[in-house]
Amino acid sequence: MFQKKIQNTIDTIIGPSVKLEGDFNGDGNIIIAGTISGNLKTSGDLKILKTAKINANINANNILISGKIKGNIKALGKIELTSTALVFGDIEAKIISISGGAILNSKCITNIEEKK
């Protein structure tokens, strides 16, 4: 369901030939296949493809990771690491899902809301 939601409402695509340096702030859903150095923040969902190389701190609503990230990652909802993900930095989300084969060198924090 996460993948279908982000594919239907994409606002920005950073292609595999794009190299972005500096801070990137947005409000919509983003797909990254290129290289980013700096900070990345969006109120929407973020999909990081296998070809992506990111050296940045990341904040988003939900995050699907298939590429390489060096930096801290925070999601309001879910962080999902596929089998090709390489993450070197702390991650924090309500839900964290890690597929077999993913490489994760970090501290994981899940924010569990108490039920009333």
Short mmCIF file of N, CA, C and O in Angstrom, two decimals:
data_model
loop_
_atom_site.label_atom_id
_atom_site.label_comp_id
_atom_site.label_asym_id
_atom_site.label_seq_id
_atom_site.Cartn_x
_atom_site.Cartn_y
_atom_site.Cartn_z
N MET A 1 0.81 -1.19 0.00
CA MET A 1 0.00 0.00 0.00
C MET A 1 0.86 1.26 0.00
O MET A 1 0.55 2.23 -0.66
N PHE A 2 1.95 1.26 0.73
CA PHE A 2 2.86 2.41 0.79
C PHE A 2 3.38 2.74 -0.61
O PHE A 2 3.38 3.89 -1.01
N GLN A 3 3.81 1.73 -1.36
CA GLN A 3 4.37 1.97 -2.69
C GLN A 3 3.32 2.50 -3.66
O GLN A 3 3.59 3.38 -4.45
N LYS A 4 2.10 2.00 -3.59
CA LYS A 4 1.04 2.47 -4.48
C LYS A 4 0.71 3.93 -4.21
O LYS A 4 0.50 4.71 -5.11
N LYS A 5 0.66 4.31 -2.93
CA LYS A 5 0.31 5.68 -2.55
C LYS A 5 1.31 6.68 -3.12
O LYS A 5 0.93 7.69 -3.69
N ILE A 6 2.60 6.43 -2.97
CA ILE A 6 3.61 7.38 -3.43
C ILE A 6 3.71 7.42 -4.95
O ILE A 6 3.96 8.47 -5.52
N GLN A 7 3.46 6.32 -5.64
CA GLN A 7 3.55 6.30 -7.09
C GLN A 7 2.44 7.12 -7.74
O GLN A 7 2.61 7.67 -8.81
N ASN A 8 1.30 7.22 -7.08
CA ASN A 8 0.17 7.93 -7.67
C ASN A 8 0.22 9.44 -7.52
O ASN A 8 -0.48 10.15 -8.21
N THR A 9 1.05 9.95 -6.61
CA THR A 9 1.07 11.39 -6.36
C THR A 9 2.50 11.91 -6.22
O THR A 9 2.89 12.43 -5.19
N ILE A 10 3.29 11.79 -7.26
CA ILE A 10 4.68 12.23 -7.26
C ILE A 10 4.74 13.69 -7.66
O ILE A 10 4.19 14.10 -8.68
N ASP A 11 5.45 14.50 -6.86
CA ASP A 11 5.62 15.91 -7.18
C ASP A 11 7.00 16.21 -7.75
O ASP A 11 7.15 17.08 -8.59
N THR A 12 8.04 15.51 -7.26
CA THR A 12 9.41 15.79 -7.68
C THR A 12 10.17 14.49 -7.91
O THR A 12 10.08 13.57 -7.11
N ILE A 13 10.92 14.44 -9.01
CA ILE A 13 11.81 13.31 -9.29
C ILE A 13 13.21 13.86 -9.49
O ILE A 13 13.42 14.75 -10.31
N ILE A 14 14.15 13.34 -8.74
CA ILE A 14 15.56 13.69 -8.90
C ILE A 14 16.20 12.50 -9.59
O ILE A 14 16.40 11.45 -8.99
N GLY A 15 16.47 12.65 -10.89
CA GLY A 15 16.93 11.56 -11.73
C GLY A 15 18.34 11.09 -11.43
O GLY A 15 19.10 11.75 -10.70
N PRO A 16 18.74 9.95 -12.01
CA PRO A 16 20.04 9.36 -11.72
C PRO A 16 21.24 10.21 -12.17
O PRO A 16 22.33 10.07 -11.62
N SER A 17 21.06 11.11 -13.10
CA SER A 17 22.16 11.95 -13.56
C SER A 17 22.28 13.26 -12.76
O SER A 17 23.21 14.03 -12.98
N VAL A 18 21.36 13.49 -11.84
CA VAL A 18 21.33 14.75 -11.08
C VAL A 18 22.17 14.64 -9.82
O VAL A 18 22.08 13.67 -9.08
N LYS A 19 23.00 15.69 -9.59
CA LYS A 19 23.78 15.82 -8.36
C LYS A 19 23.36 17.12 -7.70
O LYS A 19 23.56 18.20 -8.26
N LEU A 20 22.77 17.02 -6.53
CA LEU A 20 22.25 18.18 -5.82
C LEU A 20 23.07 18.41 -4.56
O LEU A 20 23.25 17.50 -3.75
N GLU A 21 23.60 19.64 -4.41
CA GLU A 21 24.33 20.00 -3.20
C GLU A 21 23.60 21.14 -2.52
O GLU A 21 23.24 22.12 -3.16
N GLY A 22 23.39 21.01 -1.20
CA GLY A 22 22.66 22.02 -0.44
C GLY A 22 21.40 21.44 0.14
O GLY A 22 21.11 20.25 0.01
N ASP A 23 20.62 22.29 0.77
CA ASP A 23 19.39 21.85 1.40
C ASP A 23 18.25 21.80 0.40
O ASP A 23 18.12 22.68 -0.45
N PHE A 24 17.42 20.77 0.52
CA PHE A 24 16.26 20.59 -0.35
C PHE A 24 15.03 20.50 0.54
O PHE A 24 14.93 19.61 1.38
N ASN A 25 14.09 21.43 0.39
CA ASN A 25 12.86 21.45 1.18
C ASN A 25 11.67 21.39 0.24
O ASN A 25 11.63 22.10 -0.76
N GLY A 26 10.69 20.55 0.58
CA GLY A 26 9.50 20.44 -0.25
C GLY A 26 8.29 20.07 0.57
O GLY A 26 8.40 19.74 1.75
N ASP A 27 7.13 20.10 -0.08
CA ASP A 27 5.88 19.74 0.58
C ASP A 27 5.26 18.47 -0.01
O ASP A 27 4.36 17.90 0.57
N GLY A 28 5.73 18.04 -1.17
CA GLY A 28 5.11 16.91 -1.84
C GLY A 28 5.93 15.65 -1.77
O GLY A 28 6.95 15.57 -1.10
N ASN A 29 5.47 14.64 -2.50
CA ASN A 29 6.16 13.36 -2.57
C ASN A 29 7.35 13.46 -3.51
O ASN A 29 7.29 14.12 -4.55
N ILE A 30 8.44 12.78 -3.15
CA ILE A 30 9.70 12.88 -3.89
C ILE A 30 10.24 11.49 -4.18
O ILE A 30 10.22 10.61 -3.31
N ILE A 31 10.77 11.31 -5.38
CA ILE A 31 11.53 10.10 -5.74
C ILE A 31 12.94 10.54 -6.06
O ILE A 31 13.15 11.47 -6.84
N ILE A 32 13.92 9.84 -5.48
CA ILE A 32 15.33 10.19 -5.70
C ILE A 32 16.06 9.00 -6.30
O ILE A 32 16.04 7.90 -5.75
N ALA A 33 16.72 9.25 -7.44
CA ALA A 33 17.57 8.25 -8.08
C ALA A 33 18.99 8.76 -8.21
O ALA A 33 19.89 8.01 -8.55
N GLY A 34 19.21 10.04 -7.92
CA GLY A 34 20.51 10.68 -8.09
C GLY A 34 21.29 10.82 -6.80
O GLY A 34 21.12 10.05 -5.86
N THR A 35 22.15 11.84 -6.75
CA THR A 35 23.05 12.08 -5.62
C THR A 35 22.67 13.38 -4.92
O THR A 35 22.48 14.41 -5.59
N ILE A 36 22.59 13.33 -3.58
CA ILE A 36 22.26 14.53 -2.80
C ILE A 36 23.25 14.66 -1.65
O ILE A 36 23.54 13.68 -0.96
N SER A 37 23.76 15.88 -1.46
CA SER A 37 24.59 16.21 -0.30
C SER A 37 23.98 17.44 0.35
O SER A 37 23.79 18.46 -0.30
N GLY A 38 23.65 17.36 1.62
CA GLY A 38 23.01 18.47 2.34
C GLY A 38 21.94 17.93 3.25
O GLY A 38 22.10 16.88 3.84
N ASN A 39 20.84 18.63 3.35
CA ASN A 39 19.69 18.19 4.14
C ASN A 39 18.49 18.07 3.22
O ASN A 39 18.33 18.84 2.29
N LEU A 40 17.62 17.10 3.52
CA LEU A 40 16.45 16.83 2.70
C LEU A 40 15.23 16.77 3.61
O LEU A 40 15.20 16.00 4.57
N LYS A 41 14.23 17.62 3.31
CA LYS A 41 13.04 17.67 4.14
C LYS A 41 11.81 17.82 3.26
O LYS A 41 11.78 18.65 2.36
N THR A 42 10.78 17.00 3.54
CA THR A 42 9.50 17.12 2.86
C THR A 42 8.39 16.69 3.81
O THR A 42 8.59 15.81 4.65
N SER A 43 7.23 17.30 3.66
CA SER A 43 6.08 16.89 4.45
C SER A 43 5.37 15.71 3.79
O SER A 43 4.49 15.10 4.37
N GLY A 44 5.78 15.38 2.57
CA GLY A 44 5.22 14.25 1.84
C GLY A 44 6.04 12.99 2.05
O GLY A 44 6.86 12.89 2.96
N ASP A 45 5.82 12.00 1.19
CA ASP A 45 6.53 10.73 1.24
C ASP A 45 7.78 10.80 0.38
O ASP A 45 7.85 11.58 -0.57
N LEU A 46 8.74 9.93 0.69
CA LEU A 46 10.02 9.93 0.01
C LEU A 46 10.37 8.51 -0.41
O LEU A 46 10.28 7.58 0.40
N LYS A 47 10.75 8.35 -1.67
CA LYS A 47 11.18 7.05 -2.18
C LYS A 47 12.61 7.20 -2.69
O LYS A 47 12.87 8.02 -3.57
N ILE A 48 13.53 6.43 -2.12
CA ILE A 48 14.94 6.50 -2.49
C ILE A 48 15.28 5.22 -3.26
O ILE A 48 15.28 4.13 -2.70
N LEU A 49 15.55 5.39 -4.55
CA LEU A 49 15.79 4.24 -5.42
C LEU A 49 17.19 3.66 -5.23
O LEU A 49 18.07 4.29 -4.63
N LYS A 50 17.41 2.49 -5.78
CA LYS A 50 18.67 1.75 -5.65
C LYS A 50 19.88 2.55 -6.14
O LYS A 50 20.98 2.43 -5.60
N THR A 51 19.70 3.39 -7.13
CA THR A 51 20.82 4.17 -7.70
C THR A 51 21.17 5.41 -6.89
O THR A 51 22.18 6.05 -7.16
N ALA A 52 20.34 5.76 -5.91
CA ALA A 52 20.53 6.99 -5.14
C ALA A 52 21.69 6.87 -4.16
O ALA A 52 21.90 5.82 -3.54
N LYS A 53 22.44 7.98 -4.03
CA LYS A 53 23.52 8.10 -3.05
C LYS A 53 23.29 9.41 -2.31
O LYS A 53 23.40 10.48 -2.90
N ILE A 54 22.97 9.30 -1.03
CA ILE A 54 22.58 10.48 -0.26
C ILE A 54 23.49 10.64 0.94
O ILE A 54 23.68 9.71 1.71
N ASN A 55 24.06 11.83 1.07
CA ASN A 55 24.85 12.21 2.24
C ASN A 55 24.12 13.40 2.86
O ASN A 55 24.46 14.55 2.61
N ALA A 56 23.08 13.09 3.66
CA ALA A 56 22.21 14.14 4.18
C ALA A 56 21.39 13.63 5.34
O ALA A 56 21.14 12.43 5.46
N ASN A 57 20.94 14.56 6.17
CA ASN A 57 19.92 14.25 7.16
C ASN A 57 18.58 14.38 6.46
O ASN A 57 18.36 15.28 5.66
N ILE A 58 17.66 13.44 6.76
CA ILE A 58 16.39 13.35 6.04
C ILE A 58 15.22 13.41 7.02
O ILE A 58 15.23 12.73 8.04
N ASN A 59 14.21 14.20 6.65
CA ASN A 59 12.93 14.25 7.37
C ASN A 59 11.82 14.15 6.35
O ASN A 59 11.80 14.91 5.38
N ALA A 60 10.88 13.20 6.57
CA ALA A 60 9.74 13.04 5.66
C ALA A 60 8.59 12.37 6.39
O ALA A 60 8.73 11.95 7.55
N ASN A 61 7.47 12.23 5.70
CA ASN A 61 6.32 11.56 6.28
C ASN A 61 6.55 10.05 6.34
O ASN A 61 6.62 9.47 7.42
N ASN A 62 6.68 9.40 5.20
CA ASN A 62 7.02 7.98 5.08
C ASN A 62 8.21 7.88 4.14
O ASN A 62 8.31 8.65 3.19
N ILE A 63 9.10 6.90 4.38
CA ILE A 63 10.31 6.79 3.58
C ILE A 63 10.54 5.34 3.17
O ILE A 63 10.57 4.45 4.03
N LEU A 64 10.72 5.11 1.88
CA LEU A 64 11.09 3.81 1.34
C LEU A 64 12.52 3.92 0.83
O LEU A 64 12.81 4.76 -0.02
N ILE A 65 13.43 3.08 1.35
CA ILE A 65 14.85 3.20 1.03
C ILE A 65 15.34 1.95 0.32
O ILE A 65 15.25 0.84 0.85
N SER A 66 15.91 2.15 -0.88
CA SER A 66 16.57 1.08 -1.63
C SER A 66 18.01 1.43 -1.95
O SER A 66 18.76 0.58 -2.41
N GLY A 67 18.42 2.68 -1.73
CA GLY A 67 19.76 3.16 -2.07
C GLY A 67 20.65 3.31 -0.85
O GLY A 67 20.39 2.74 0.21
N LYS A 68 21.69 4.14 -1.01
CA LYS A 68 22.70 4.34 0.04
C LYS A 68 22.51 5.70 0.71
O LYS A 68 22.43 6.72 0.02
N ILE A 69 22.48 5.70 2.05
CA ILE A 69 22.31 6.95 2.80
C ILE A 69 23.34 7.02 3.92
O ILE A 69 23.52 6.06 4.67
N LYS A 70 24.00 8.18 4.00
CA LYS A 70 24.84 8.51 5.15
C LYS A 70 24.21 9.74 5.78
O LYS A 70 24.25 10.83 5.21
N GLY A 71 23.60 9.56 6.94
CA GLY A 71 22.92 10.66 7.62
C GLY A 71 21.79 10.14 8.47
O GLY A 71 21.38 8.98 8.34
N ASN A 72 21.28 10.97 9.33
CA ASN A 72 20.17 10.60 10.20
C ASN A 72 18.85 10.74 9.46
O ASN A 72 18.67 11.66 8.66
N ILE A 73 17.92 9.82 9.75
CA ILE A 73 16.66 9.76 9.03
C ILE A 73 15.52 9.77 10.05
O ILE A 73 15.53 8.98 10.99
N LYS A 74 14.54 10.64 9.81
CA LYS A 74 13.38 10.71 10.69
C LYS A 74 12.11 10.75 9.85
O LYS A 74 12.01 11.56 8.93
N ALA A 75 11.16 9.87 10.19
CA ALA A 75 9.87 9.83 9.51
C ALA A 75 8.75 9.94 10.53
O ALA A 75 8.84 9.38 11.62
N LEU A 76 7.70 10.65 10.17
CA LEU A 76 6.53 10.73 11.04
C LEU A 76 5.78 9.41 11.08
O LEU A 76 5.19 9.06 12.09
N GLY A 77 5.80 8.69 9.97
CA GLY A 77 5.09 7.42 9.87
C GLY A 77 6.03 6.23 9.85
O GLY A 77 6.51 5.77 10.87
N LYS A 78 6.34 5.75 8.63
CA LYS A 78 7.07 4.49 8.45
C LYS A 78 8.37 4.69 7.68
O LYS A 78 8.42 5.48 6.74
N ILE A 79 9.39 3.96 8.09
CA ILE A 79 10.63 3.83 7.31
C ILE A 79 10.73 2.37 6.90
O ILE A 79 10.66 1.47 7.74
N GLU A 80 10.87 2.14 5.60
CA GLU A 80 10.98 0.78 5.07
C GLU A 80 12.30 0.64 4.32
O GLU A 80 12.57 1.40 3.39
N LEU A 81 13.13 -0.32 4.74
CA LEU A 81 14.40 -0.60 4.08
C LEU A 81 14.25 -1.86 3.24
O LEU A 81 13.87 -2.91 3.77
N THR A 82 14.51 -1.75 1.94
CA THR A 82 14.46 -2.92 1.07
C THR A 82 15.78 -3.69 1.17
O THR A 82 16.71 -3.26 1.85
N SER A 83 15.88 -4.77 0.47
CA SER A 83 17.07 -5.63 0.55
C SER A 83 18.34 -4.97 0.01
O SER A 83 19.44 -5.39 0.32
N THR A 84 18.20 -3.91 -0.80
CA THR A 84 19.37 -3.23 -1.36
C THR A 84 19.76 -1.97 -0.58
O THR A 84 20.70 -1.29 -0.96
N ALA A 85 19.07 -1.67 0.50
CA ALA A 85 19.33 -0.45 1.27
C ALA A 85 20.65 -0.55 2.05
O ALA A 85 20.98 -1.60 2.60
N LEU A 86 21.39 0.57 2.08
CA LEU A 86 22.58 0.73 2.91
C LEU A 86 22.39 2.02 3.70
O LEU A 86 22.35 3.10 3.11
N VAL A 87 22.29 1.94 5.02
CA VAL A 87 22.03 3.11 5.84
C VAL A 87 23.08 3.20 6.93
O VAL A 87 23.28 2.26 7.69
N PHE A 88 23.74 4.36 6.97
CA PHE A 88 24.75 4.66 7.99
C PHE A 88 24.32 5.94 8.69
O PHE A 88 24.64 7.03 8.24
N GLY A 89 23.55 5.82 9.73
CA GLY A 89 23.01 6.95 10.48
C GLY A 89 21.80 6.50 11.27
O GLY A 89 21.21 5.46 10.99
N ASP A 90 21.43 7.25 12.26
CA ASP A 90 20.31 6.88 13.12
C ASP A 90 18.99 7.05 12.40
O ASP A 90 18.83 7.95 11.58
N ILE A 91 18.03 6.15 12.71
CA ILE A 91 16.70 6.24 12.12
C ILE A 91 15.64 6.28 13.22
O ILE A 91 15.78 5.65 14.26
N GLU A 92 14.58 7.07 12.95
CA GLU A 92 13.50 7.22 13.92
C GLU A 92 12.18 7.31 13.18
O GLU A 92 12.02 8.09 12.24
N ALA A 93 11.22 6.46 13.60
CA ALA A 93 9.89 6.45 12.98
C ALA A 93 8.92 5.72 13.90
O ALA A 93 9.33 5.04 14.84
N LYS A 94 7.63 5.83 13.59
CA LYS A 94 6.63 5.06 14.33
C LYS A 94 6.78 3.58 14.02
O LYS A 94 6.67 2.72 14.88
N ILE A 95 7.06 3.27 12.73
CA ILE A 95 7.22 1.89 12.28
C ILE A 95 8.50 1.80 11.47
O ILE A 95 8.76 2.63 10.60
N ILE A 96 9.32 0.78 11.75
CA ILE A 96 10.54 0.54 10.99
C ILE A 96 10.49 -0.88 10.47
O ILE A 96 10.31 -1.83 11.23
N SER A 97 10.62 -1.04 9.15
CA SER A 97 10.58 -2.34 8.49
C SER A 97 11.90 -2.56 7.75
O SER A 97 12.29 -1.72 6.94
N ILE A 98 12.57 -3.69 8.02
CA ILE A 98 13.87 -3.97 7.42
C ILE A 98 13.83 -5.32 6.71
O ILE A 98 13.60 -6.34 7.35
N SER A 99 14.05 -5.31 5.41
CA SER A 99 14.07 -6.56 4.63
C SER A 99 15.41 -7.24 4.77
O SER A 99 16.44 -6.58 4.98
N GLY A 100 15.43 -8.56 4.59
CA GLY A 100 16.67 -9.32 4.62
C GLY A 100 17.61 -8.85 3.53
O GLY A 100 17.19 -8.58 2.41
N GLY A 101 18.88 -8.67 3.87
CA GLY A 101 19.88 -8.19 2.92
C GLY A 101 20.20 -6.72 3.08
O GLY A 101 21.24 -6.25 2.62
N ALA A 102 19.33 -5.98 3.73
CA ALA A 102 19.59 -4.55 3.97
C ALA A 102 20.75 -4.42 4.95
O ALA A 102 20.93 -5.24 5.85
N ILE A 103 21.56 -3.37 4.76
CA ILE A 103 22.66 -3.09 5.67
C ILE A 103 22.31 -1.85 6.46
O ILE A 103 22.01 -0.80 5.90
N LEU A 104 22.34 -1.98 7.79
CA LEU A 104 21.94 -0.90 8.67
C LEU A 104 22.96 -0.78 9.79
O LEU A 104 23.16 -1.70 10.56
N ASN A 105 23.64 0.37 9.84
CA ASN A 105 24.61 0.65 10.89
C ASN A 105 24.12 1.89 11.60
O ASN A 105 24.49 3.01 11.26
N SER A 106 23.24 1.69 12.59
CA SER A 106 22.61 2.84 13.22
C SER A 106 21.94 2.48 14.53
O SER A 106 21.89 1.32 14.92
N LYS A 107 21.39 3.49 15.15
CA LYS A 107 20.52 3.33 16.31
C LYS A 107 19.11 3.51 15.78
O LYS A 107 18.82 4.45 15.04
N CYS A 108 18.21 2.59 16.13
CA CYS A 108 16.82 2.66 15.69
C CYS A 108 15.94 3.07 16.85
O CYS A 108 16.02 2.50 17.94
N ILE A 109 15.07 4.05 16.60
CA ILE A 109 14.12 4.50 17.62
C ILE A 109 12.73 4.44 17.02
O ILE A 109 12.48 4.99 15.95
N THR A 110 11.82 3.73 17.70
CA THR A 110 10.43 3.72 17.26
C THR A 110 9.62 4.51 18.27
O THR A 110 9.78 4.36 19.48
N ASN A 111 8.78 5.37 17.77
CA ASN A 111 7.90 6.18 18.61
C ASN A 111 6.54 5.49 18.70
O ASN A 111 5.74 5.57 17.79
N ILE A 112 6.33 4.82 19.79
CA ILE A 112 5.06 4.09 19.97
C ILE A 112 4.09 5.01 20.72
O ILE A 112 4.36 5.45 21.82
N GLU A 113 2.96 5.28 20.08
CA GLU A 113 1.94 6.10 20.73
C GLU A 113 1.13 5.21 21.65
O GLU A 113 0.75 4.10 21.30
N GLU A 114 0.84 5.71 22.84
CA GLU A 114 0.03 4.95 23.78
C GLU A 114 -1.42 4.98 23.34
O GLU A 114 -1.94 6.00 22.92
N LYS A 115 -2.08 3.80 23.46
CA LYS A 115 -3.49 3.72 23.13
C LYS A 115 -4.30 4.20 24.33
O LYS A 115 -3.98 3.92 25.47
N LYS A 116 -5.35 4.95 24.04
CA LYS A 116 -6.21 5.46 25.12
C LYS A 116 -7.21 4.42 25.55
O LYS A 116 -7.65 3.63 24.81
#
